[in-house]
Short mmCIF file of N, CA and C in Angstrom, two decimals:
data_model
loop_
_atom_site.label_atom_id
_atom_site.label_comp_id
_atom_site.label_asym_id
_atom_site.label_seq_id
_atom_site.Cartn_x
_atom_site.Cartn_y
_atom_site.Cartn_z
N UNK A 1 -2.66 24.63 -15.39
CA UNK A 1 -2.14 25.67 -14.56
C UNK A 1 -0.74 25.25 -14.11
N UNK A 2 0.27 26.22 -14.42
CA UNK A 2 1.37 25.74 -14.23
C UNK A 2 1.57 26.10 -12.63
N UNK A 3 2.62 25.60 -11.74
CA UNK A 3 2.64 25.82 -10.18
C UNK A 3 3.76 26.43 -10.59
N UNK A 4 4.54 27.66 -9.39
CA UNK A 4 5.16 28.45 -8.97
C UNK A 4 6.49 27.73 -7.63
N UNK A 5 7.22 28.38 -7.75
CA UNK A 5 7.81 28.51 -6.36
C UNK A 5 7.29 28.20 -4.79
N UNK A 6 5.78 29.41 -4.94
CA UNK A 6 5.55 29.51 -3.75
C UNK A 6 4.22 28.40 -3.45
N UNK A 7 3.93 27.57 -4.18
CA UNK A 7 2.87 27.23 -4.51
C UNK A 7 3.11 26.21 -3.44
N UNK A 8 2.16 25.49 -2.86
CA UNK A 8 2.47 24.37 -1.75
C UNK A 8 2.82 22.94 -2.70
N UNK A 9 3.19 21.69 -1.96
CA UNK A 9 3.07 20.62 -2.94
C UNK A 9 2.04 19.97 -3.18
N UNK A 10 1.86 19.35 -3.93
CA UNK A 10 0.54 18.64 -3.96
C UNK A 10 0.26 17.57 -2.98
N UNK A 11 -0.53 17.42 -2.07
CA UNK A 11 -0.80 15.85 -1.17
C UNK A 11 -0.46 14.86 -1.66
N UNK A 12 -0.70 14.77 -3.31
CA UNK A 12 -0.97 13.43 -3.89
C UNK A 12 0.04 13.50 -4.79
N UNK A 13 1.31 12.77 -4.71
CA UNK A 13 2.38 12.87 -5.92
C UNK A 13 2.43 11.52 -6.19
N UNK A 14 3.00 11.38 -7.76
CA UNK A 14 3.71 10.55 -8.06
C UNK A 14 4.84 9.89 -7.84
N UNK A 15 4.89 8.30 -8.02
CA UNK A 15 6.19 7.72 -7.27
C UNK A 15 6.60 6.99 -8.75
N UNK A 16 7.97 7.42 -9.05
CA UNK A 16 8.60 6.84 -10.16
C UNK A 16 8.46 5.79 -10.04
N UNK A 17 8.43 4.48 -11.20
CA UNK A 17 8.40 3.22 -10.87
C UNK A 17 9.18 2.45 -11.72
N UNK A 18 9.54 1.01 -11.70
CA UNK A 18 10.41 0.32 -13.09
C UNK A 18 9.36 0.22 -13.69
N UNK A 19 8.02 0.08 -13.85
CA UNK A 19 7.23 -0.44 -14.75
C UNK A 19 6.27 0.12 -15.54
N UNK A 20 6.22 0.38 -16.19
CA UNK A 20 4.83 1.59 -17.24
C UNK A 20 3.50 1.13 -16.95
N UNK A 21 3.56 -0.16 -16.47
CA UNK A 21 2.25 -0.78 -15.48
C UNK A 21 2.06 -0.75 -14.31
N UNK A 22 2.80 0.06 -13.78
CA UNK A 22 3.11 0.05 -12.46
C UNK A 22 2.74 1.58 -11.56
N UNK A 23 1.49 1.69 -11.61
CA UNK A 23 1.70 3.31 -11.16
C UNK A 23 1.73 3.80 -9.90
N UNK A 24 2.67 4.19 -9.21
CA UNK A 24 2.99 4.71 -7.93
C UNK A 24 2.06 6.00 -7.59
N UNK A 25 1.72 6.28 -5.97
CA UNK A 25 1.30 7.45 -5.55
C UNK A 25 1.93 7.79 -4.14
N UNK A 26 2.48 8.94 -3.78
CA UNK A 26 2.17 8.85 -2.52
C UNK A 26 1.95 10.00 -2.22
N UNK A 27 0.71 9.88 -0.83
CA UNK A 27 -0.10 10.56 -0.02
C UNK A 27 0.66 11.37 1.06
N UNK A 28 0.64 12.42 0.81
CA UNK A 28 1.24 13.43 2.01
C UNK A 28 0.29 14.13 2.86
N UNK A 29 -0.41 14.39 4.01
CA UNK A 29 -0.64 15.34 4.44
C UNK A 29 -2.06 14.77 3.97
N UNK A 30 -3.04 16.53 4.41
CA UNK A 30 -4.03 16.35 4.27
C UNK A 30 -4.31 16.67 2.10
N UNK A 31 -4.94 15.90 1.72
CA UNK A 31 -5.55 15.86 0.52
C UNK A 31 -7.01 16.96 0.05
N UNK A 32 -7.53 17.03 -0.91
CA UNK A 32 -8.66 17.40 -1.02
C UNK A 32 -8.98 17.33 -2.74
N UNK A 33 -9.98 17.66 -3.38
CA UNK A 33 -10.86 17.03 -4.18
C UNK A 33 -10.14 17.28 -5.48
N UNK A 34 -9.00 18.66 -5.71
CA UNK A 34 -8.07 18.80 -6.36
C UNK A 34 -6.32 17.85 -6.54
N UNK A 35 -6.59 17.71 -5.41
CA UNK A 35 -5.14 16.62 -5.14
C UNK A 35 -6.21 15.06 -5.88
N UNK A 36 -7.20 14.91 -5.64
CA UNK A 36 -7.80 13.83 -6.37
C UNK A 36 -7.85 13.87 -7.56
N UNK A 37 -8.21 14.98 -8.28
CA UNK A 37 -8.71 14.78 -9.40
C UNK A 37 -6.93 14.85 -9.96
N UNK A 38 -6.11 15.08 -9.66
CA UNK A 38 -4.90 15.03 -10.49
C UNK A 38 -4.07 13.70 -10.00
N UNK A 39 -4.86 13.06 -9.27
CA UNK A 39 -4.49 11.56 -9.07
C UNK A 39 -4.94 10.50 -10.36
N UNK A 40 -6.12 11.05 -10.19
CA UNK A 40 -6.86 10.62 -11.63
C UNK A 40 -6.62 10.52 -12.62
N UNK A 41 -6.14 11.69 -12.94
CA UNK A 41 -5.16 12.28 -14.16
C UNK A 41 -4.22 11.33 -14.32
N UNK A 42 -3.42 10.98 -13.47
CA UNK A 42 -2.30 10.26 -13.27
C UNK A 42 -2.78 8.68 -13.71
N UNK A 43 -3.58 7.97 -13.27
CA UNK A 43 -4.37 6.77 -12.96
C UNK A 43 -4.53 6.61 -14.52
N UNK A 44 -5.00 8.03 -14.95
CA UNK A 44 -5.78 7.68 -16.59
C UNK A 44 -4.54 7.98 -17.68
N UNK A 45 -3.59 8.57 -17.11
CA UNK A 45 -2.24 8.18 -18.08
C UNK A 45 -2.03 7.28 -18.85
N UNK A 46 -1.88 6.05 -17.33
CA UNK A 46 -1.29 4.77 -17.41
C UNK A 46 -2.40 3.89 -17.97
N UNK A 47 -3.57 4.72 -18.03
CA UNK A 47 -4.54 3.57 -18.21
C UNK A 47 -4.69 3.68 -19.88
N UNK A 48 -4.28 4.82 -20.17
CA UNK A 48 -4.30 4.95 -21.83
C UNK A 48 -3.52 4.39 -22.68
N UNK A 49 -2.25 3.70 -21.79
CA UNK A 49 -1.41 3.35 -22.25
C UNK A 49 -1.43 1.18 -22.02
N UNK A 50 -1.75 0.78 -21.08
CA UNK A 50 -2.36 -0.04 -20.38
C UNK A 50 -3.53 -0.65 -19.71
N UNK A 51 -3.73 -1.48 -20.78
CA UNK A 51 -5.48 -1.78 -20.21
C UNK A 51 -5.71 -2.21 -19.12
N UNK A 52 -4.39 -2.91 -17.87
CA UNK A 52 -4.24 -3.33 -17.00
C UNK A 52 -3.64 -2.49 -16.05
N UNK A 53 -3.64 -2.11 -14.41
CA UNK A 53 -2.21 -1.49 -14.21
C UNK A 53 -2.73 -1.74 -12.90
N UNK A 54 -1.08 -1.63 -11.90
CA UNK A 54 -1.03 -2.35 -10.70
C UNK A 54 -0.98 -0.61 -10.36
N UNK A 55 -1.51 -0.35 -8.96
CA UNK A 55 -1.38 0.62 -8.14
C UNK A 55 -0.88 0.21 -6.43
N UNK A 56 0.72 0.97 -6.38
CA UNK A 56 1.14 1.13 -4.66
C UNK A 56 0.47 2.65 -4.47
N UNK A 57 0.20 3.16 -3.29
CA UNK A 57 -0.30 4.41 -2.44
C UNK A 57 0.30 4.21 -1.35
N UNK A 58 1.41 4.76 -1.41
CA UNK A 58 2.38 5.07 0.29
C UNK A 58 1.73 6.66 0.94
N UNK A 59 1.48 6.13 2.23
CA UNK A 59 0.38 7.11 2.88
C UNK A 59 1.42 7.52 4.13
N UNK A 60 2.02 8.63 4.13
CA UNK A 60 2.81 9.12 5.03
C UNK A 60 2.09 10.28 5.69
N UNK A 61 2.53 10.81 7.11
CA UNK A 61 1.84 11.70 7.85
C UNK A 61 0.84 12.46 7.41
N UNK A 62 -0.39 10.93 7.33
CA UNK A 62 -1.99 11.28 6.98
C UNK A 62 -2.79 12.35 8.00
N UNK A 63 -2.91 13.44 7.55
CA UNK A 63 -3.69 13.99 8.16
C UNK A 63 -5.62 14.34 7.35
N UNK A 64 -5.69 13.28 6.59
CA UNK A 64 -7.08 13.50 6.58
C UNK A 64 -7.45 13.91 5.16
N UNK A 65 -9.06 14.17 5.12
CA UNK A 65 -9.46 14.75 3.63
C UNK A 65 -10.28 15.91 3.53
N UNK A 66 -10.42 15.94 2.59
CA UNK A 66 -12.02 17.25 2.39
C UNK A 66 -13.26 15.90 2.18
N UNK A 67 -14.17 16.30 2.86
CA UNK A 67 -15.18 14.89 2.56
C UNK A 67 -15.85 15.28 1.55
N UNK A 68 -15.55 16.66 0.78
CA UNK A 68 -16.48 16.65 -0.36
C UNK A 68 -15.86 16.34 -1.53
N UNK A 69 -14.28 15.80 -1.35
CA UNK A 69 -13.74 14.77 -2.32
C UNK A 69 -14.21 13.76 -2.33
N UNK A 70 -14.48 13.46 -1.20
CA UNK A 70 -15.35 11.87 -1.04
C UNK A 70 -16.19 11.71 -2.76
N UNK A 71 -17.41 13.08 -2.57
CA UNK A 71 -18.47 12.78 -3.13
C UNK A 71 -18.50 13.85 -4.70
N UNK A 72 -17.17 14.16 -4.98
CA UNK A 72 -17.29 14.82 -6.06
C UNK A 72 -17.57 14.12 -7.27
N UNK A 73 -17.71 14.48 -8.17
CA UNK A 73 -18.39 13.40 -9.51
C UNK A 73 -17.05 13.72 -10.25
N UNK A 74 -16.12 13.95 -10.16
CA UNK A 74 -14.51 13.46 -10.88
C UNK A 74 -14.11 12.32 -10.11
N UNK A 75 -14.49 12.13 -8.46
CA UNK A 75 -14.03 11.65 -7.73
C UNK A 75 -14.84 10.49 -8.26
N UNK A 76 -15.95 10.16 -8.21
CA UNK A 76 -17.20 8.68 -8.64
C UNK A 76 -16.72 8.10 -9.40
N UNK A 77 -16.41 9.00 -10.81
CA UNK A 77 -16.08 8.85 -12.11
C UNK A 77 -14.57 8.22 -12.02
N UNK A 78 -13.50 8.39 -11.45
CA UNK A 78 -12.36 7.90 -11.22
C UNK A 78 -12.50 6.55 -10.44
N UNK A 79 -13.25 6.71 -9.36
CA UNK A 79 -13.15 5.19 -8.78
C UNK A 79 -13.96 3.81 -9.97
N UNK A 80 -15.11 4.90 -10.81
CA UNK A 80 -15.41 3.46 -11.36
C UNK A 80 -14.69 3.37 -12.63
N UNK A 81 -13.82 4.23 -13.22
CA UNK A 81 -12.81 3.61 -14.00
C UNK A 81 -11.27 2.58 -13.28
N UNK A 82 -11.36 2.75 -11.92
CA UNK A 82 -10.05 2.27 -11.34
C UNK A 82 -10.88 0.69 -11.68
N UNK A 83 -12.27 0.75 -11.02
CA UNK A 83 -12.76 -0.47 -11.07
C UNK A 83 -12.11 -1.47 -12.44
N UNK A 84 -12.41 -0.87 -13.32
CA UNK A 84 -11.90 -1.30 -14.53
C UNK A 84 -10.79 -1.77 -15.23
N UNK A 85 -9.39 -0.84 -14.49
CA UNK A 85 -8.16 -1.13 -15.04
C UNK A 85 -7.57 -1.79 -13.88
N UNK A 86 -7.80 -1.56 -12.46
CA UNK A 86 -6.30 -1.86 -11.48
C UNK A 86 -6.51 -3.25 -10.91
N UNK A 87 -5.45 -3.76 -11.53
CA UNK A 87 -5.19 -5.20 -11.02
C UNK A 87 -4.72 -5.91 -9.73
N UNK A 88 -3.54 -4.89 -9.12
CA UNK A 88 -3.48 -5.00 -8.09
C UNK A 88 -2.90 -3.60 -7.07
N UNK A 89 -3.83 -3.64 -5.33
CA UNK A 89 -3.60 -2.73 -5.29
C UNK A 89 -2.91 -2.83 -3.71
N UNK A 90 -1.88 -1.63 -3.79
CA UNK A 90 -1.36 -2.09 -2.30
C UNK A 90 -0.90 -0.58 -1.81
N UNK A 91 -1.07 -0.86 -0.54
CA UNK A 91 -1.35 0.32 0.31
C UNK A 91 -0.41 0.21 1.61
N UNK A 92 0.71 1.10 1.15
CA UNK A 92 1.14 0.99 2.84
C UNK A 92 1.46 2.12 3.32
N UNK A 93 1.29 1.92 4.71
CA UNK A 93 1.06 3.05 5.75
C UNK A 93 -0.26 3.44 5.74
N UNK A 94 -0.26 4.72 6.31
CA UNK A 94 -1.96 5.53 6.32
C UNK A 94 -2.16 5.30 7.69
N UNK A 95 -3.56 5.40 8.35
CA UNK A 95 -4.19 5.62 9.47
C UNK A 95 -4.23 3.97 9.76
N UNK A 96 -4.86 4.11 10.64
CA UNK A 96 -4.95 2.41 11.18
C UNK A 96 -6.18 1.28 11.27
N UNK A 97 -7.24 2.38 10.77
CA UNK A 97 -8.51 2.32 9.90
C UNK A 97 -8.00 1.88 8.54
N UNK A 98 -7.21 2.02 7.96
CA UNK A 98 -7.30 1.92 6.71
C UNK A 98 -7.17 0.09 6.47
N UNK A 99 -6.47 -0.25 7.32
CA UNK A 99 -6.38 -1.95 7.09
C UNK A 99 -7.82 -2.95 6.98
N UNK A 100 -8.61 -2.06 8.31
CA UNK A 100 -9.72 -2.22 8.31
C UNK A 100 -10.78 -2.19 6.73
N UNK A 101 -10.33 -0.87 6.12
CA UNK A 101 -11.52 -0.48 5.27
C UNK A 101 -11.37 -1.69 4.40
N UNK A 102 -9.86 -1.66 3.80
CA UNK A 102 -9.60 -2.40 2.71
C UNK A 102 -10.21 -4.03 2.19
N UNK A 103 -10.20 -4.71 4.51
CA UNK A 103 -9.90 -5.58 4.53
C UNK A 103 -11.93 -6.24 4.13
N UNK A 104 -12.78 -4.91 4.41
CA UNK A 104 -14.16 -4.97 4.07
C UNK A 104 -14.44 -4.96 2.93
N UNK A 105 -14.06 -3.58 2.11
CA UNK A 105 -14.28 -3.63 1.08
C UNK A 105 -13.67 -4.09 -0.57
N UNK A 106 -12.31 -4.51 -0.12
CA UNK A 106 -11.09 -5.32 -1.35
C UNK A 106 -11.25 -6.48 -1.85
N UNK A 107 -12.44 -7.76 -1.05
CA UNK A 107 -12.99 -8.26 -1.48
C UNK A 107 -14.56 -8.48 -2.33
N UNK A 108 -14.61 -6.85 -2.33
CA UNK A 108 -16.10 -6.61 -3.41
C UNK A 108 -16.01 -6.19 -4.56
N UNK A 109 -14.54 -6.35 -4.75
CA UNK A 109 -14.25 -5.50 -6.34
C UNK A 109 -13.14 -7.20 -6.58
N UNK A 110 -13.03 -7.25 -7.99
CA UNK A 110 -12.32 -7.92 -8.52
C UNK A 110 -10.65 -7.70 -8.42
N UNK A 111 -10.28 -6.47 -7.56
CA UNK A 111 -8.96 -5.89 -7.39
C UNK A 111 -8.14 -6.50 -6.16
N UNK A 112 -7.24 -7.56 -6.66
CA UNK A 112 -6.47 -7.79 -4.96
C UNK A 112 -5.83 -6.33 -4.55
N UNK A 113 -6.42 -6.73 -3.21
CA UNK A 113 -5.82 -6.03 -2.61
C UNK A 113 -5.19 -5.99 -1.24
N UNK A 114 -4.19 -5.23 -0.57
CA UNK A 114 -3.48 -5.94 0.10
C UNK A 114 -2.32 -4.48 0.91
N UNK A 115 -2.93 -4.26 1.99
CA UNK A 115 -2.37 -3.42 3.12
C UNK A 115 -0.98 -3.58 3.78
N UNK A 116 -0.38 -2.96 3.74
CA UNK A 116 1.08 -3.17 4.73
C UNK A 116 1.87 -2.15 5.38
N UNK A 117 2.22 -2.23 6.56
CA UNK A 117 2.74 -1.46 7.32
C UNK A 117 3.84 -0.75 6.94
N UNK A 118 3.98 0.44 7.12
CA UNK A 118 5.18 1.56 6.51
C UNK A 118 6.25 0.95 6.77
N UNK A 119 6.74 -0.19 7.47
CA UNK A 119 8.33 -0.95 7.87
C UNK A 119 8.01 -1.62 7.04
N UNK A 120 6.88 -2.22 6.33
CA UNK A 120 7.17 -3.05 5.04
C UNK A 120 6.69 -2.76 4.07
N UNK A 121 6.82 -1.35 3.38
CA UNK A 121 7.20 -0.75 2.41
C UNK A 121 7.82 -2.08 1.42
N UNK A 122 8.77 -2.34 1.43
CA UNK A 122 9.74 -3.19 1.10
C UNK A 122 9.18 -4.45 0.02
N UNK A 123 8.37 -5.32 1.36
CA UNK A 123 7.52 -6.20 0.93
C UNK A 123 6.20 -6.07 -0.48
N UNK A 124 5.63 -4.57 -0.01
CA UNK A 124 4.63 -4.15 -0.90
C UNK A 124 5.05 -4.30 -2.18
N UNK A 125 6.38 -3.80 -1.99
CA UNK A 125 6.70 -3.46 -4.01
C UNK A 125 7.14 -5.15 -4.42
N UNK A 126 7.78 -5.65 -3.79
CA UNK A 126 7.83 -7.36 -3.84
C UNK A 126 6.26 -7.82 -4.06
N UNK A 127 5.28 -7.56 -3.23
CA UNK A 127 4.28 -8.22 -3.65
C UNK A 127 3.61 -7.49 -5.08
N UNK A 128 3.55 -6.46 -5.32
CA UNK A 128 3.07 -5.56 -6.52
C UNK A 128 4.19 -5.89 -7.49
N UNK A 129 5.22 -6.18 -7.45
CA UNK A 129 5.77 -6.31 -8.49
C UNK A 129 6.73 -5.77 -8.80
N UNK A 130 7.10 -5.01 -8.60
CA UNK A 130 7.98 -3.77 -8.90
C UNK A 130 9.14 -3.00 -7.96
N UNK A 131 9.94 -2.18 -8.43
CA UNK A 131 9.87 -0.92 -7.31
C UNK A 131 9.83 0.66 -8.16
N UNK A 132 10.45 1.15 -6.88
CA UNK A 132 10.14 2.54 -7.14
C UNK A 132 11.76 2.94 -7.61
N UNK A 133 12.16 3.37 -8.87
CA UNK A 133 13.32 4.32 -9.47
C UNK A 133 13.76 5.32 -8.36
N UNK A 134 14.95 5.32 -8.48
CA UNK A 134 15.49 6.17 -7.68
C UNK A 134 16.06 6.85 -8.78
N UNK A 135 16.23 8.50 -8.22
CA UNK A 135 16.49 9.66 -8.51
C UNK A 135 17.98 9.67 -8.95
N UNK A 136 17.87 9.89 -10.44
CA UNK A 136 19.81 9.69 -10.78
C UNK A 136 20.31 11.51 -10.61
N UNK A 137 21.67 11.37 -9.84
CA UNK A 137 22.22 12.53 -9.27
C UNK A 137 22.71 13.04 -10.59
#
């Protein structure tokens, strides 16, 4: 489905990156089970191309989800392929829960992972590896 003019943006965009292993996201706003599944999309790009791949998620003025993204079966199906490919994963900004979740559950998957505050943006792509391309005028 192609989008329009009037069409809103998507929650979940892509963030250019230097690296073809390197796949950027960032989180706008509130999300829901469609902004997921074309995250996915995105996730399984890089993964077709790379049996390995590092994931940043910059989470700017989070306002929340649909919880039946939580439990959609594109949504299951995506997390247990992330299981599979993402090597490392880093997350900055978001709610203030989120340091929390990571810091429970990032050690039950084989994926480092590793939270940082929206002022260190900076640091994240230093620790992931990479950065993010900027837009040639």
């Amino acid at each position: 489905m192609k989008m329009t003019a009037t069409d809103p943006l998507p929650a979940i965009r892509r963030i250019d990156t230097d690296r073809g292993d390197l796949c950027g996201l960032e989180i706008v706003g509130h999300f829901t089970s469609n902004d997921l599944e074309n995250a996915y999309g995105l996730l399984e790009a890089a993964y077709a191309q790379h049996e390995k791949v590092d994931l940043l998620v910059r989470i700017r003025h989070y306002e929340g989800f649909d919880w039946g993204a939580v439990f959609d079966e594109s949504t299951v199906r995506g997390k247990a392929q992330a299981l599979r490919h993402i090597r490392n994963y880093a997350v900055v900004g978001g709610p203030t829960w989120m340091r929390a979740v990571l810091a429970v559950f990032g050690p039950l998957t084989s994926i480092r992972t590793r939270h940082f505050d929206m002022a260190d943006e900076s640091k994240a792509w230093v620790w992931i590896g990479g950065s993010e391309k900027q837009p040639k005028n």
